[in-house]
Short mmCIF file of C-alpha atoms in Angstrom, two decimals:
data_model
loop_
_atom_site.label_atom_id
_atom_site.label_comp_id
_atom_site.label_asym_id
_atom_site.label_seq_id
_atom_site.Cartn_x
_atom_site.Cartn_y
_atom_site.Cartn_z
CA UNK A 348 -18.17 -10.47 -1.74
CA UNK A 349 -16.29 -8.35 -4.28
CA UNK A 350 -12.69 -9.08 -5.23
CA UNK A 351 -11.74 -5.41 -4.87
CA UNK A 352 -12.93 -2.05 -3.52
CA UNK A 353 -12.15 1.61 -4.03
CA UNK A 354 -10.44 2.95 -0.90
CA UNK A 355 -11.56 6.46 0.05
CA UNK A 356 -11.55 8.83 2.98
CA UNK A 357 -14.83 8.97 4.84
CA UNK A 358 -15.82 12.52 3.94
CA UNK A 359 -19.07 12.26 5.92
CA UNK A 360 -17.12 12.60 9.17
CA UNK A 361 -15.63 15.97 8.10
CA UNK A 362 -16.81 19.08 9.93
CA UNK A 363 -18.48 21.33 7.30
CA UNK A 364 -16.77 24.34 8.84
CA UNK A 365 -13.42 23.06 7.54
CA UNK A 366 -14.29 23.89 3.94
CA UNK A 367 -13.77 20.43 2.47
CA UNK A 368 -10.32 19.58 3.84
CA UNK A 369 -8.71 19.14 7.24
CA UNK A 370 -5.10 19.13 5.98
CA UNK A 371 -3.47 21.74 3.76
CA UNK A 372 -0.11 21.66 2.02
CA UNK A 373 2.16 24.54 3.00
CA UNK A 374 4.42 24.81 -0.07
CA UNK A 375 2.51 24.32 -3.32
CA UNK A 376 5.36 25.21 -5.66
CA UNK A 377 5.30 23.27 -8.93
CA UNK A 378 7.66 20.32 -9.24
CA UNK A 379 9.80 20.00 -12.36
CA UNK A 380 10.25 16.45 -13.61
CA UNK A 381 10.10 14.26 -16.70
CA UNK A 382 6.79 12.81 -17.83
CA UNK A 383 6.67 9.82 -20.17
CA UNK A 384 4.13 10.43 -22.95
CA UNK A 385 3.18 8.52 -26.14
CA UNK A 386 5.47 10.98 -27.97
CA UNK A 387 8.39 10.46 -25.62
CA UNK A 388 9.69 12.11 -22.43
CA UNK A 389 8.66 15.71 -21.76
CA UNK A 390 9.96 18.07 -19.09
CA UNK A 391 7.00 19.70 -17.32
CA UNK A 392 6.16 21.49 -14.07
CA UNK A 393 3.13 20.24 -12.15
CA UNK A 394 1.94 20.15 -8.55
CA UNK A 395 2.53 17.33 -6.10
CA UNK A 396 -0.96 15.90 -6.62
CA UNK A 397 -0.19 15.37 -10.32
CA UNK A 398 3.13 13.61 -9.77
CA UNK A 399 1.77 11.31 -7.07
CA UNK A 400 -0.68 9.97 -9.64
CA UNK A 401 2.13 8.98 -11.99
CA UNK A 402 4.84 6.35 -11.85
CA UNK A 403 7.53 8.91 -12.65
CA UNK A 404 10.50 9.63 -10.37
CA UNK A 405 10.44 13.18 -9.05
CA UNK A 406 12.05 15.12 -6.23
CA UNK A 407 10.21 16.91 -3.45
CA UNK A 408 11.82 18.20 -0.23
CA UNK A 409 10.96 15.96 2.73
CA UNK A 410 9.17 16.02 4.99
CA UNK A 411 6.38 17.65 3.01
CA UNK A 412 4.89 20.22 5.36
CA UNK A 413 1.17 20.46 6.09
CA UNK A 414 -1.06 22.23 8.54
CA UNK A 415 -4.04 20.34 9.88
CA UNK A 416 -6.97 20.47 12.26
CA UNK A 417 -5.73 18.02 14.89
CA UNK A 418 -9.08 17.46 16.66
CA UNK A 419 -10.14 15.51 13.55
CA UNK A 420 -6.81 14.64 11.88
CA UNK A 421 -5.63 12.54 14.81
CA UNK A 422 -8.87 10.56 14.75
CA UNK A 423 -8.38 9.16 11.25
CA UNK A 424 -5.92 7.07 9.24
CA UNK A 425 -6.78 8.88 6.00
CA UNK A 426 -6.88 12.65 6.50
CA UNK A 427 -8.81 14.62 3.93
CA UNK A 428 -6.47 16.91 2.03
CA UNK A 429 -6.97 19.40 -0.74
CA UNK A 430 -7.24 17.65 -4.10
CA UNK A 431 -7.54 14.36 -2.15
CA UNK A 432 -3.81 13.73 -1.92
CA UNK A 433 -2.99 10.06 -1.11
CA UNK A 434 -2.21 10.90 2.52
CA UNK A 435 -2.45 7.90 4.82
CA UNK A 436 -1.20 6.83 8.23
CA UNK A 437 1.87 4.65 8.62
CA UNK A 438 -0.42 2.18 10.39
CA UNK A 439 -2.64 1.88 7.31
CA UNK A 440 0.36 1.23 5.08
CA UNK A 441 1.88 -1.29 7.50
CA UNK A 442 -1.40 -3.19 7.70
CA UNK A 443 -1.58 -3.57 3.92
CA UNK A 444 2.07 -4.60 3.64
CA UNK A 445 1.42 -7.37 6.14
CA UNK A 446 -1.07 -8.79 3.61
CA UNK A 447 1.43 -8.63 0.75
CA UNK A 448 3.96 -6.42 -0.94
CA UNK A 449 3.13 -3.95 -3.69
CA UNK A 450 5.35 -1.45 -5.53
CA UNK A 451 5.21 1.99 -3.95
CA UNK A 452 7.18 4.99 -2.79
CA UNK A 453 6.78 6.62 0.61
CA UNK A 454 7.18 10.38 1.00
CA UNK A 455 7.44 11.57 4.58
CA UNK A 456 5.32 14.41 5.93
CA UNK A 457 5.02 16.62 8.96
CA UNK A 458 1.66 18.05 9.95
CA UNK A 459 1.46 21.01 12.32
CA UNK A 460 -1.72 21.64 14.30
CA UNK A 461 -3.42 24.75 12.93
CA UNK A 462 -5.32 25.27 16.18
CA UNK A 463 -3.40 28.25 17.58
CA UNK A 464 -5.22 28.66 20.90
CA UNK A 465 -6.67 26.26 23.41
CA UNK A 466 -10.14 27.82 23.22
CA UNK A 467 -10.36 27.91 26.97
CA UNK A 468 -9.40 24.25 27.38
CA UNK A 469 -6.27 24.21 29.58
CA UNK A 470 -5.65 20.57 28.66
CA UNK A 471 -5.44 21.20 24.90
CA UNK A 472 -1.76 21.14 23.84
CA UNK A 473 -1.08 23.90 21.30
CA UNK A 474 1.73 23.66 18.73
CA UNK A 475 1.80 19.91 18.20
CA UNK A 476 3.27 18.22 15.12
CA UNK A 477 2.98 14.64 13.87
CA UNK A 478 4.92 12.51 11.41
CA UNK A 479 2.45 9.62 11.65
CA UNK A 480 1.21 10.15 8.09
CA UNK A 481 2.89 9.63 4.72
CA UNK A 482 2.18 10.43 1.10
CA UNK A 483 1.99 7.32 -1.05
CA UNK A 484 2.99 7.05 -4.68
CA UNK A 485 1.66 3.71 -5.92
CA UNK A 486 3.83 2.23 -8.66
CA UNK A 487 3.24 -0.63 -11.06
CA UNK A 488 -0.18 0.56 -12.22
CA UNK A 489 -2.21 -2.41 -13.42
CA UNK A 490 -3.61 -2.45 -16.95
CA UNK A 491 -6.50 -4.78 -16.10
CA UNK A 492 -9.61 -2.64 -16.61
CA UNK A 493 -12.14 -4.39 -18.86
CA UNK A 494 -13.06 -1.52 -21.17
CA UNK A 495 -16.01 -3.37 -22.70
CA UNK A 496 -17.80 -4.15 -19.45
CA UNK A 497 -16.77 -1.16 -17.33
CA UNK A 498 -18.73 2.08 -17.29
CA UNK A 499 -16.98 5.41 -17.80
CA UNK A 500 -17.40 8.73 -19.55
CA UNK A 501 -14.61 8.75 -22.11
CA UNK A 502 -11.72 6.56 -23.25
CA UNK A 503 -8.65 8.22 -24.73
CA UNK A 504 -7.30 5.61 -27.13
CA UNK A 505 -4.00 7.46 -27.52
CA UNK A 506 -3.12 7.47 -23.83
CA UNK A 507 -5.26 4.54 -22.74
CA UNK A 508 -6.84 6.58 -19.94
CA UNK A 509 -10.51 6.78 -19.03
CA UNK A 510 -12.41 9.59 -17.33
CA UNK A 511 -15.62 9.48 -15.35
CA UNK A 512 -15.16 5.88 -14.21
CA UNK A 513 -18.40 4.75 -12.58
CA UNK A 514 -18.17 0.96 -12.67
CA UNK A 515 -14.94 -1.00 -12.84
CA UNK A 516 -14.80 -4.55 -14.14
CA UNK A 517 -11.34 -6.07 -13.99
CA UNK A 518 -9.47 -8.85 -15.73
CA UNK A 519 -8.33 -10.50 -12.51
CA UNK A 520 -4.70 -11.70 -12.60
CA UNK A 521 -4.16 -15.42 -12.01
CA UNK A 522 -1.73 -14.51 -9.25
CA UNK A 523 -4.43 -12.48 -7.49
CA UNK A 524 -4.67 -8.79 -6.72
CA UNK A 525 -2.13 -6.99 -4.54
CA UNK A 526 -3.53 -5.53 -1.31
CA UNK A 527 -3.31 -2.00 -2.73
CA UNK A 528 -3.12 -0.98 -6.38
CA UNK A 529 -3.97 1.61 -9.01
CA UNK A 530 -5.44 1.07 -12.46
CA UNK A 531 -3.34 2.30 -15.35
CA UNK A 532 -6.34 3.80 -17.21
CA UNK A 533 -7.66 5.53 -14.05
CA UNK A 534 -4.58 6.13 -11.94
CA UNK A 535 -6.10 8.58 -9.45
CA UNK A 536 -8.08 5.95 -7.59
CA UNK A 537 -6.71 3.76 -4.81
CA UNK A 538 -8.09 0.23 -4.74
CA UNK A 539 -7.70 -2.58 -2.24
CA UNK A 540 -8.20 -6.29 -2.62
CA UNK A 541 -10.77 -8.14 -0.55
CA UNK A 542 -7.90 -9.37 1.64
CA UNK A 543 -6.65 -5.81 1.99
CA UNK A 544 -10.06 -4.60 3.10
CA UNK A 545 -10.42 -7.42 5.61
CA UNK A 546 -7.02 -6.58 7.11
CA UNK A 547 -7.83 -2.87 7.42
CA UNK A 548 -11.14 -3.63 9.12
CA UNK A 549 -9.54 -6.15 11.48
CA UNK A 550 -6.84 -3.61 12.40
CA UNK A 551 -9.43 -0.97 13.24
CA UNK A 552 -8.19 1.49 10.63
CA UNK A 553 -10.27 4.64 11.04
CA UNK A 554 -11.87 7.17 8.72
CA UNK A 555 -11.92 5.09 5.54
CA UNK A 556 -14.67 3.58 3.47
CA UNK A 557 -14.83 0.91 0.80
CA UNK A 558 -17.02 1.21 -2.28
CA UNK A 559 -17.76 -0.39 -5.64
CA UNK A 560 -18.01 3.13 -7.08
CA UNK A 561 -15.03 5.53 -6.95
CA UNK A 562 -17.26 8.51 -6.23
CA UNK A 563 -19.77 7.17 -3.69
#
């Protein structure tokens, strides 16, 4: 059994008619904040997806508003959003925190059902909203990727980042892995420890998959 897994939404369950996402952000205005670079802090404007992949403090009005296709959204704990935003259910987060703490920031959301008519089903409630999902900014990115044994496309020595990560080999901390974490060189990926995976499976968390490869 592996010590860790990439945590991803199960895209195979997604209806192809939805065009690749079942949740869409309403306000996509760029967010102005300070980014720490090798040359020092820089003021930039980027979208929410960018900032959630950093450890930087930034401000976004809450709750972040989304529209979503409730017939599928409400059946998963990891809705599939544009750009694969780290959108997860409160239940998923709570389950991992019961395994152990990890540094993170929670950003509240509100999703409004984009189904505007019942389609002839008198029992379908139109106009629903839910706040059962949150955006997660994982902090404390771990610099434990073994660059010599891992497989990736390119390593930027100046920033320390890698692109095209296909196989991750980690220098495992003596204290063990937190239940959820990000790698400093490849910060876009969410990873869970073996204990984190076991807890999610035992809790019946829906619509997620665990893989040794961040793309499959």
